[in-house]
Amino acid sequence: AQKITQTQPGMFVQEKEAVTLDCTYDTSDPSYGLFWYKQPSSGEMIFLIYQGSYDQQNATEGRYSLNFQKARKSANLVISASQLGDSAMYFCAMRVIQGAQKLVFGQGTRLTINP
Amino acid sequence: EAQVTQNPRYLITVTGKKLTVTCSQNMNHEYMSWYRQDPGLGLRQIYYSMNVEVTDKGDVPEGYKVSRKEKRNFPLILESPSPNQTSLYFCASSLAGGHYEQYFGPGTRLTVT
């Protein structure tokens, strides 16, 4: 079975600072994808970044980067130069390649950016 | 515009009154799925579909039904809703395969009294 653990229920960061949101995962499948989604207060789920289990390099998308440490089974999201609009709930998720191909989500981290 | 649509966005109903939440996607995706989101539990998969006429249970299927008669549509049916089905529901779609992101609909907030 797959499991995602996000150990930070809430985080408070000053605007323009970098922030790291932690995510660890557990799976016995060798092939999987790791995703981060953002959920603002309006409720929609916004895809941020993806990392494949066989990718050699860490994924980056604008201000978002994923610090992928396969041996430690961690996939932390790094947001550089945080903005007020980054305040939201952030979910780490894993999707296995075979079978149900479902997304397994962590419980989320609520990020608040202070001016 | 590529999107997943859900209707209704908000619904308050009473115990036992059958309801359907519609989901439609315009991206020709094979894979579609329903999730529910509850505080402290994150999102959990209810049902999924790999393609037309192919559906299967997710982690929390009890009390729900789905159908996939057309590729673009994947309705969620609650035949006899109960208060414990009060939740935020998301429909999602993607290309088949675990490397692809799932695109989410805007969500349906359901309250069962």
PDB file of C-alpha atoms in Angstrom:
ATOM      1  CA  ALA A   1       0.000   0.000   0.000  1.00  0.00           C
ATOM      2  CA  GLN A   2       1.084   3.540  -0.649  1.00  0.00           C
ATOM      3  CA  LYS A   3       1.275   6.218   1.992  1.00  0.00           C
ATOM      4  CA  ILE A   4       2.104   9.913   2.039  1.00  0.00           C
ATOM      5  CA  THR A   5       3.077  11.712   5.231  1.00  0.00           C
ATOM      6  CA  GLN A   6       3.094  15.454   5.664  1.00  0.00           C
ATOM      7  CA  THR A   7       4.233  16.252   9.188  1.00  0.00           C
ATOM      8  CA  GLN A   8       3.650  20.012   9.184  1.00  0.00           C
ATOM      9  CA  PRO A   9      -0.045  20.828   9.754  1.00  0.00           C
ATOM     10  CA  GLY A  10       0.682  24.541   9.485  1.00  0.00           C
ATOM     11  CA  MET A  11       3.522  26.868   8.600  1.00  0.00           C
ATOM     12  CA  PHE A  12       3.955  30.607   8.890  1.00  0.00           C
ATOM     13  CA  VAL A  13       6.508  32.378   6.707  1.00  0.00           C
ATOM     14  CA  GLN A  14       7.420  35.989   6.044  1.00  0.00           C
ATOM     15  CA  GLU A  15       6.812  37.282   2.543  1.00  0.00           C
ATOM     16  CA  LYS A  16       9.808  36.910   0.198  1.00  0.00           C
ATOM     17  CA  GLU A  17      11.348  34.136   2.270  1.00  0.00           C
ATOM     18  CA  ALA A  18      11.847  30.648   0.874  1.00  0.00           C
ATOM     19  CA  VAL A  19       9.804  27.850   2.409  1.00  0.00           C
ATOM     20  CA  THR A  20      10.150  24.082   2.388  1.00  0.00           C
ATOM     21  CA  LEU A  21       7.123  21.841   2.807  1.00  0.00           C
ATOM     22  CA  ASP A  22       7.975  18.320   3.881  1.00  0.00           C
ATOM     23  CA  CYS A  23       6.673  15.142   2.313  1.00  0.00           C
ATOM     24  CA  THR A  24       7.714  11.549   2.833  1.00  0.00           C
ATOM     25  CA  TYR A  25       6.233   8.595   1.047  1.00  0.00           C
ATOM     26  CA  ASP A  26       6.119   4.856   1.243  1.00  0.00           C
ATOM     27  CA  THR A  27       5.590   2.397  -1.568  1.00  0.00           C
ATOM     28  CA  SER A  28       6.943  -0.931  -2.726  1.00  0.00           C
ATOM     29  CA  ASP A  29       6.337  -0.087  -6.380  1.00  0.00           C
ATOM     30  CA  PRO A  30       9.506   0.889  -8.260  1.00  0.00           C
ATOM     31  CA  SER A  31       7.636   3.154 -10.674  1.00  0.00           C
ATOM     32  CA  TYR A  32       5.573   6.049  -9.370  1.00  0.00           C
ATOM     33  CA  GLY A  33       4.957   9.731  -9.735  1.00  0.00           C
ATOM     34  CA  LEU A  34       5.036  12.378  -7.051  1.00  0.00           C
ATOM     35  CA  PHE A  35       2.873  15.481  -7.299  1.00  0.00           C
ATOM     36  CA  TRP A  36       2.235  18.648  -5.369  1.00  0.00           C
ATOM     37  CA  TYR A  37      -1.118  20.401  -5.480  1.00  0.00           C
ATOM     38  CA  LYS A  38      -2.160  23.750  -4.078  1.00  0.00           C
ATOM     39  CA  GLN A  39      -5.638  24.341  -2.679  1.00  0.00           C
ATOM     40  CA  PRO A  40      -6.436  28.002  -2.034  1.00  0.00           C
ATOM     41  CA  SER A  41      -9.344  29.051   0.146  1.00  0.00           C
ATOM     42  CA  SER A  42     -11.587  29.027  -2.936  1.00  0.00           C
ATOM     43  CA  GLY A  43     -11.272  25.223  -2.905  1.00  0.00           C
ATOM     44  CA  GLU A  44      -9.945  24.238  -6.305  1.00  0.00           C
ATOM     45  CA  MET A  45      -6.986  21.871  -6.661  1.00  0.00           C
ATOM     46  CA  ILE A  46      -4.127  23.373  -8.646  1.00  0.00           C
ATOM     47  CA  PHE A  47      -1.312  21.180  -9.950  1.00  0.00           C
ATOM     48  CA  LEU A  48       2.120  22.614  -9.163  1.00  0.00           C
ATOM     49  CA  ILE A  49       4.885  20.165  -9.956  1.00  0.00           C
ATOM     50  CA  TYR A  50       5.656  16.556 -10.825  1.00  0.00           C
ATOM     51  CA  GLN A  51       8.597  14.227 -10.173  1.00  0.00           C
ATOM     52  CA  GLY A  52       8.932  10.762 -11.666  1.00  0.00           C
ATOM     53  CA  SER A  53      10.589   8.006  -9.677  1.00  0.00           C
ATOM     54  CA  TYR A  54      13.200   7.468 -12.365  1.00  0.00           C
ATOM     55  CA  ASP A  55      13.944  11.127 -12.951  1.00  0.00           C
ATOM     56  CA  GLN A  56      17.584  11.907 -12.233  1.00  0.00           C
ATOM     57  CA  GLN A  57      17.133  15.607 -11.757  1.00  0.00           C
ATOM     58  CA  ASN A  58      14.902  17.488  -9.371  1.00  0.00           C
ATOM     59  CA  ALA A  59      11.857  19.017 -11.008  1.00  0.00           C
ATOM     60  CA  THR A  60      11.465  22.784 -11.192  1.00  0.00           C
ATOM     61  CA  GLU A  61       8.537  24.944 -12.284  1.00  0.00           C
ATOM     62  CA  GLY A  62       9.101  28.650 -11.890  1.00  0.00           C
ATOM     63  CA  ARG A  63       9.318  29.405  -8.163  1.00  0.00           C
ATOM     64  CA  TYR A  64       8.569  25.796  -7.274  1.00  0.00           C
ATOM     65  CA  SER A  65      11.158  23.070  -7.016  1.00  0.00           C
ATOM     66  CA  LEU A  66      10.956  19.561  -5.717  1.00  0.00           C
ATOM     67  CA  ASN A  67      13.772  18.259  -3.557  1.00  0.00           C
ATOM     68  CA  PHE A  68      13.620  14.558  -4.402  1.00  0.00           C
ATOM     69  CA  GLN A  69      15.665  12.203  -2.225  1.00  0.00           C
ATOM     70  CA  LYS A  70      14.752   8.734  -3.357  1.00  0.00           C
ATOM     71  CA  ALA A  71      16.787   6.808  -0.798  1.00  0.00           C
ATOM     72  CA  ARG A  72      15.109   8.719   2.002  1.00  0.00           C
ATOM     73  CA  LYS A  73      11.724   8.550   0.272  1.00  0.00           C
ATOM     74  CA  SER A  74      11.195  12.256   0.555  1.00  0.00           C
ATOM     75  CA  ALA A  75       9.807  14.772  -1.940  1.00  0.00           C
ATOM     76  CA  ASN A  76       9.855  18.184  -0.329  1.00  0.00           C
ATOM     77  CA  LEU A  77       8.398  21.212  -2.088  1.00  0.00           C
ATOM     78  CA  VAL A  78      10.483  24.365  -2.046  1.00  0.00           C
ATOM     79  CA  ILE A  79       8.858  27.696  -2.815  1.00  0.00           C
ATOM     80  CA  SER A  80      11.333  30.472  -3.417  1.00  0.00           C
ATOM     81  CA  ALA A  81      10.570  34.131  -2.751  1.00  0.00           C
ATOM     82  CA  SER A  82       7.148  33.477  -1.212  1.00  0.00           C
ATOM     83  CA  GLN A  83       4.232  35.772  -2.043  1.00  0.00           C
ATOM     84  CA  LEU A  84       1.008  36.556  -0.211  1.00  0.00           C
ATOM     85  CA  GLY A  85      -0.849  34.605  -2.888  1.00  0.00           C
ATOM     86  CA  ASP A  86       1.017  31.466  -1.863  1.00  0.00           C
ATOM     87  CA  SER A  87      -1.094  31.235   1.278  1.00  0.00           C
ATOM     88  CA  ALA A  88      -3.040  28.017   0.792  1.00  0.00           C
ATOM     89  CA  MET A  89      -3.240  24.346   1.668  1.00  0.00           C
ATOM     90  CA  TYR A  90      -0.567  22.228  -0.019  1.00  0.00           C
ATOM     91  CA  PHE A  91      -0.932  18.536  -0.699  1.00  0.00           C
ATOM     92  CA  CYS A  92       1.741  16.041  -1.591  1.00  0.00           C
ATOM     93  CA  ALA A  93       0.460  13.068  -3.565  1.00  0.00           C
ATOM     94  CA  MET A  94       1.772   9.889  -5.125  1.00  0.00           C
ATOM     95  CA  ARG A  95       0.440   8.024  -8.094  1.00  0.00           C
ATOM     96  CA  VAL A  96       1.520   4.493  -8.931  1.00  0.00           C
ATOM     97  CA  ILE A  97       1.864   3.519 -12.547  1.00  0.00           C
ATOM     98  CA  GLN A  98      -0.103   0.293 -12.419  1.00  0.00           C
ATOM     99  CA  GLY A  99      -3.434  -0.797 -11.058  1.00  0.00           C
ATOM    100  CA  ALA A 100      -5.849   1.885  -9.895  1.00  0.00           C
ATOM    101  CA  GLN A 101      -3.403   4.664 -10.750  1.00  0.00           C
ATOM    102  CA  LYS A 102      -5.033   6.679  -8.035  1.00  0.00           C
ATOM    103  CA  LEU A 103      -3.540   9.646  -6.327  1.00  0.00           C
ATOM    104  CA  VAL A 104      -2.761   8.969  -2.691  1.00  0.00           C
ATOM    105  CA  PHE A 105      -2.711  12.235  -0.781  1.00  0.00           C
ATOM    106  CA  GLY A 106      -1.093  13.375   2.408  1.00  0.00           C
ATOM    107  CA  GLN A 107      -3.107  15.311   4.950  1.00  0.00           C
ATOM    108  CA  GLY A 108      -1.786  18.627   3.738  1.00  0.00           C
ATOM    109  CA  THR A 109       0.131  21.605   5.108  1.00  0.00           C
ATOM    110  CA  ARG A 110      -1.558  24.957   5.563  1.00  0.00           C
ATOM    111  CA  LEU A 111       0.898  27.660   4.546  1.00  0.00           C
ATOM    112  CA  THR A 112       0.365  31.245   5.650  1.00  0.00           C
ATOM    113  CA  ILE A 113       2.503  34.016   4.213  1.00  0.00           C
ATOM    114  CA  ASN A 114       2.780  37.068   6.457  1.00  0.00           C
ATOM    115  CA  PRO A 115       3.395  40.540   4.979  1.00  0.00           C
TER     116      PRO A 115
ATOM    117  CA  GLU B   1     -10.406  25.748 -22.658  1.00  0.00           C
ATOM    118  CA  ALA B   2      -9.343  22.394 -21.250  1.00  0.00           C
ATOM    119  CA  GLN B   3     -11.346  21.731 -18.134  1.00  0.00           C
ATOM    120  CA  VAL B   4     -13.245  19.409 -15.858  1.00  0.00           C
ATOM    121  CA  THR B   5     -16.704  20.614 -14.922  1.00  0.00           C
ATOM    122  CA  GLN B   6     -18.895  19.474 -12.063  1.00  0.00           C
ATOM    123  CA  ASN B   7     -22.485  20.223 -11.213  1.00  0.00           C
ATOM    124  CA  PRO B   8     -23.888  21.245  -8.892  1.00  0.00           C
ATOM    125  CA  ARG B   9     -21.198  23.179  -7.051  1.00  0.00           C
ATOM    126  CA  TYR B  10     -23.210  23.264  -3.845  1.00  0.00           C
ATOM    127  CA  LEU B  11     -25.995  20.969  -2.711  1.00  0.00           C
ATOM    128  CA  ILE B  12     -27.953  20.605   0.501  1.00  0.00           C
ATOM    129  CA  THR B  13     -30.191  17.580   0.639  1.00  0.00           C
ATOM    130  CA  VAL B  14     -31.934  15.290   3.080  1.00  0.00           C
ATOM    131  CA  THR B  15     -31.155  11.749   4.095  1.00  0.00           C
ATOM    132  CA  GLY B  16     -32.324   9.160   1.591  1.00  0.00           C
ATOM    133  CA  LYS B  17     -33.046  11.442  -1.350  1.00  0.00           C
ATOM    134  CA  LYS B  18     -31.189  10.143  -4.394  1.00  0.00           C
ATOM    135  CA  LEU B  19     -28.835  12.563  -6.076  1.00  0.00           C
ATOM    136  CA  THR B  20     -26.359  12.679  -8.935  1.00  0.00           C
ATOM    137  CA  VAL B  21     -23.283  14.850  -9.255  1.00  0.00           C
ATOM    138  CA  THR B  22     -22.244  15.230 -12.865  1.00  0.00           C
ATOM    139  CA  CYS B  23     -18.672  15.377 -14.114  1.00  0.00           C
ATOM    140  CA  SER B  24     -17.522  16.119 -17.636  1.00  0.00           C
ATOM    141  CA  GLN B  25     -14.097  16.642 -19.205  1.00  0.00           C
ATOM    142  CA  ASN B  26     -13.178  17.954 -22.642  1.00  0.00           C
ATOM    143  CA  MET B  27      -9.610  16.658 -22.855  1.00  0.00           C
ATOM    144  CA  ASN B  28     -10.351  13.182 -24.233  1.00  0.00           C
ATOM    145  CA  HIS B  29      -8.863  11.611 -21.112  1.00  0.00           C
ATOM    146  CA  GLU B  30      -9.216   7.881 -20.613  1.00  0.00           C
ATOM    147  CA  TYR B  31      -8.883   8.005 -16.827  1.00  0.00           C
ATOM    148  CA  MET B  32     -11.459   9.604 -14.536  1.00  0.00           C
ATOM    149  CA  SER B  33     -11.851   9.440 -10.800  1.00  0.00           C
ATOM    150  CA  TRP B  34     -13.924  10.698  -7.895  1.00  0.00           C
ATOM    151  CA  TYR B  35     -12.429  11.800  -4.578  1.00  0.00           C
ATOM    152  CA  ARG B  36     -13.891  13.073  -1.376  1.00  0.00           C
ATOM    153  CA  GLN B  37     -12.120  15.513   0.896  1.00  0.00           C
ATOM    154  CA  ASP B  38     -12.716  15.580   4.626  1.00  0.00           C
ATOM    155  CA  PRO B  39     -10.905  17.640   7.275  1.00  0.00           C
ATOM    156  CA  GLY B  40      -7.838  15.861   8.595  1.00  0.00           C
ATOM    157  CA  LEU B  41      -8.154  13.015   6.094  1.00  0.00           C
ATOM    158  CA  GLY B  42      -6.976  14.651   2.885  1.00  0.00           C
ATOM    159  CA  LEU B  43      -8.497  13.344  -0.334  1.00  0.00           C
ATOM    160  CA  ARG B  44      -9.598   9.740  -0.709  1.00  0.00           C
ATOM    161  CA  GLN B  45     -10.563   7.972  -3.881  1.00  0.00           C
ATOM    162  CA  ILE B  46     -14.157   6.776  -4.192  1.00  0.00           C
ATOM    163  CA  TYR B  47     -14.275   5.227  -7.677  1.00  0.00           C
ATOM    164  CA  TYR B  48     -12.242   5.376 -10.825  1.00  0.00           C
ATOM    165  CA  SER B  49     -12.586   4.504 -14.477  1.00  0.00           C
ATOM    166  CA  MET B  50      -9.874   3.502 -16.902  1.00  0.00           C
ATOM    167  CA  ASN B  51     -12.103   3.935 -19.943  1.00  0.00           C
ATOM    168  CA  VAL B  52     -15.676   3.677 -21.178  1.00  0.00           C
ATOM    169  CA  GLU B  53     -17.600   0.916 -19.407  1.00  0.00           C
ATOM    170  CA  VAL B  54     -14.606   0.176 -17.151  1.00  0.00           C
ATOM    171  CA  THR B  55     -15.041   1.254 -13.543  1.00  0.00           C
ATOM    172  CA  ASP B  56     -13.659   0.035 -10.241  1.00  0.00           C
ATOM    173  CA  LYS B  57     -13.818   0.786  -6.538  1.00  0.00           C
ATOM    174  CA  GLY B  58     -11.391   3.077  -4.829  1.00  0.00           C
ATOM    175  CA  ASP B  59     -10.739   3.265  -1.111  1.00  0.00           C
ATOM    176  CA  VAL B  60     -14.140   4.484   0.098  1.00  0.00           C
ATOM    177  CA  PRO B  61     -16.812   3.234  -2.363  1.00  0.00           C
ATOM    178  CA  GLU B  62     -19.590   2.388   0.120  1.00  0.00           C
ATOM    179  CA  GLY B  63     -22.777   4.314  -0.570  1.00  0.00           C
ATOM    180  CA  TYR B  64     -21.737   5.473  -4.032  1.00  0.00           C
ATOM    181  CA  LYS B  65     -22.255   4.352  -7.614  1.00  0.00           C
ATOM    182  CA  VAL B  66     -20.722   5.505 -10.869  1.00  0.00           C
ATOM    183  CA  SER B  67     -21.146   4.898 -14.561  1.00  0.00           C
ATOM    184  CA  ARG B  68     -19.028   5.600 -17.619  1.00  0.00           C
ATOM    185  CA  LYS B  69     -21.206   5.375 -20.700  1.00  0.00           C
ATOM    186  CA  GLU B  70     -19.313   8.073 -22.570  1.00  0.00           C
ATOM    187  CA  LYS B  71     -15.654   8.951 -22.407  1.00  0.00           C
ATOM    188  CA  ARG B  72     -16.246  12.527 -21.327  1.00  0.00           C
ATOM    189  CA  ASN B  73     -18.780  11.919 -18.539  1.00  0.00           C
ATOM    190  CA  PHE B  74     -18.422  10.210 -15.178  1.00  0.00           C
ATOM    191  CA  PRO B  75     -21.394  10.890 -12.880  1.00  0.00           C
ATOM    192  CA  LEU B  76     -21.359  10.079  -9.182  1.00  0.00           C
ATOM    193  CA  ILE B  77     -24.609   8.694  -7.807  1.00  0.00           C
ATOM    194  CA  LEU B  78     -25.679   8.625  -4.173  1.00  0.00           C
ATOM    195  CA  GLU B  79     -28.757   6.416  -4.117  1.00  0.00           C
ATOM    196  CA  SER B  80     -29.581   6.968  -0.439  1.00  0.00           C
ATOM    197  CA  PRO B  81     -27.387   9.732   0.967  1.00  0.00           C
ATOM    198  CA  SER B  82     -26.568   9.777   4.660  1.00  0.00           C
ATOM    199  CA  PRO B  83     -25.077  12.521   6.852  1.00  0.00           C
ATOM    200  CA  ASN B  84     -21.655  10.837   6.814  1.00  0.00           C
ATOM    201  CA  GLN B  85     -21.499  11.563   3.085  1.00  0.00           C
ATOM    202  CA  THR B  86     -21.405  15.277   3.815  1.00  0.00           C
ATOM    203  CA  SER B  87     -18.127  16.236   2.190  1.00  0.00           C
ATOM    204  CA  LEU B  88     -16.339  18.103  -0.582  1.00  0.00           C
ATOM    205  CA  TYR B  89     -16.269  16.018  -3.737  1.00  0.00           C
ATOM    206  CA  PHE B  90     -13.815  16.306  -6.598  1.00  0.00           C
ATOM    207  CA  CYS B  91     -13.891  14.757 -10.020  1.00  0.00           C
ATOM    208  CA  ALA B  92     -10.543  14.375 -11.788  1.00  0.00           C
ATOM    209  CA  SER B  93      -9.336  13.197 -15.164  1.00  0.00           C
ATOM    210  CA  SER B  94      -6.026  12.404 -16.806  1.00  0.00           C
ATOM    211  CA  LEU B  95      -4.329  10.439 -19.480  1.00  0.00           C
ATOM    212  CA  ALA B  96      -3.862   6.830 -18.440  1.00  0.00           C
ATOM    213  CA  GLY B  97      -0.635   6.184 -16.597  1.00  0.00           C
ATOM    214  CA  GLY B  98       0.875   7.244 -13.326  1.00  0.00           C
ATOM    215  CA  HIS B  99       3.173   9.867 -14.801  1.00  0.00           C
ATOM    216  CA  TYR B 100       0.364  12.192 -15.722  1.00  0.00           C
ATOM    217  CA  GLU B 101      -1.155  14.860 -13.532  1.00  0.00           C
ATOM    218  CA  GLN B 102      -4.812  14.619 -12.745  1.00  0.00           C
ATOM    219  CA  TYR B 103      -6.913  17.632 -13.627  1.00  0.00           C
ATOM    220  CA  PHE B 104      -9.491  18.440 -10.987  1.00  0.00           C
ATOM    221  CA  GLY B 105     -12.949  19.884 -11.281  1.00  0.00           C
ATOM    222  CA  PRO B 106     -13.937  22.836  -9.070  1.00  0.00           C
ATOM    223  CA  GLY B 107     -15.488  20.624  -6.401  1.00  0.00           C
ATOM    224  CA  THR B 108     -19.021  19.971  -5.159  1.00  0.00           C
ATOM    225  CA  ARG B 109     -19.809  20.773  -1.571  1.00  0.00           C
ATOM    226  CA  LEU B 110     -22.516  18.373  -0.403  1.00  0.00           C
ATOM    227  CA  THR B 111     -24.417  18.614   2.855  1.00  0.00           C
ATOM    228  CA  VAL B 112     -26.770  15.805   3.863  1.00  0.00           C
ATOM    229  CA  THR B 113     -29.091  16.613   6.770  1.00  0.00           C
TER     230      THR B 113
END
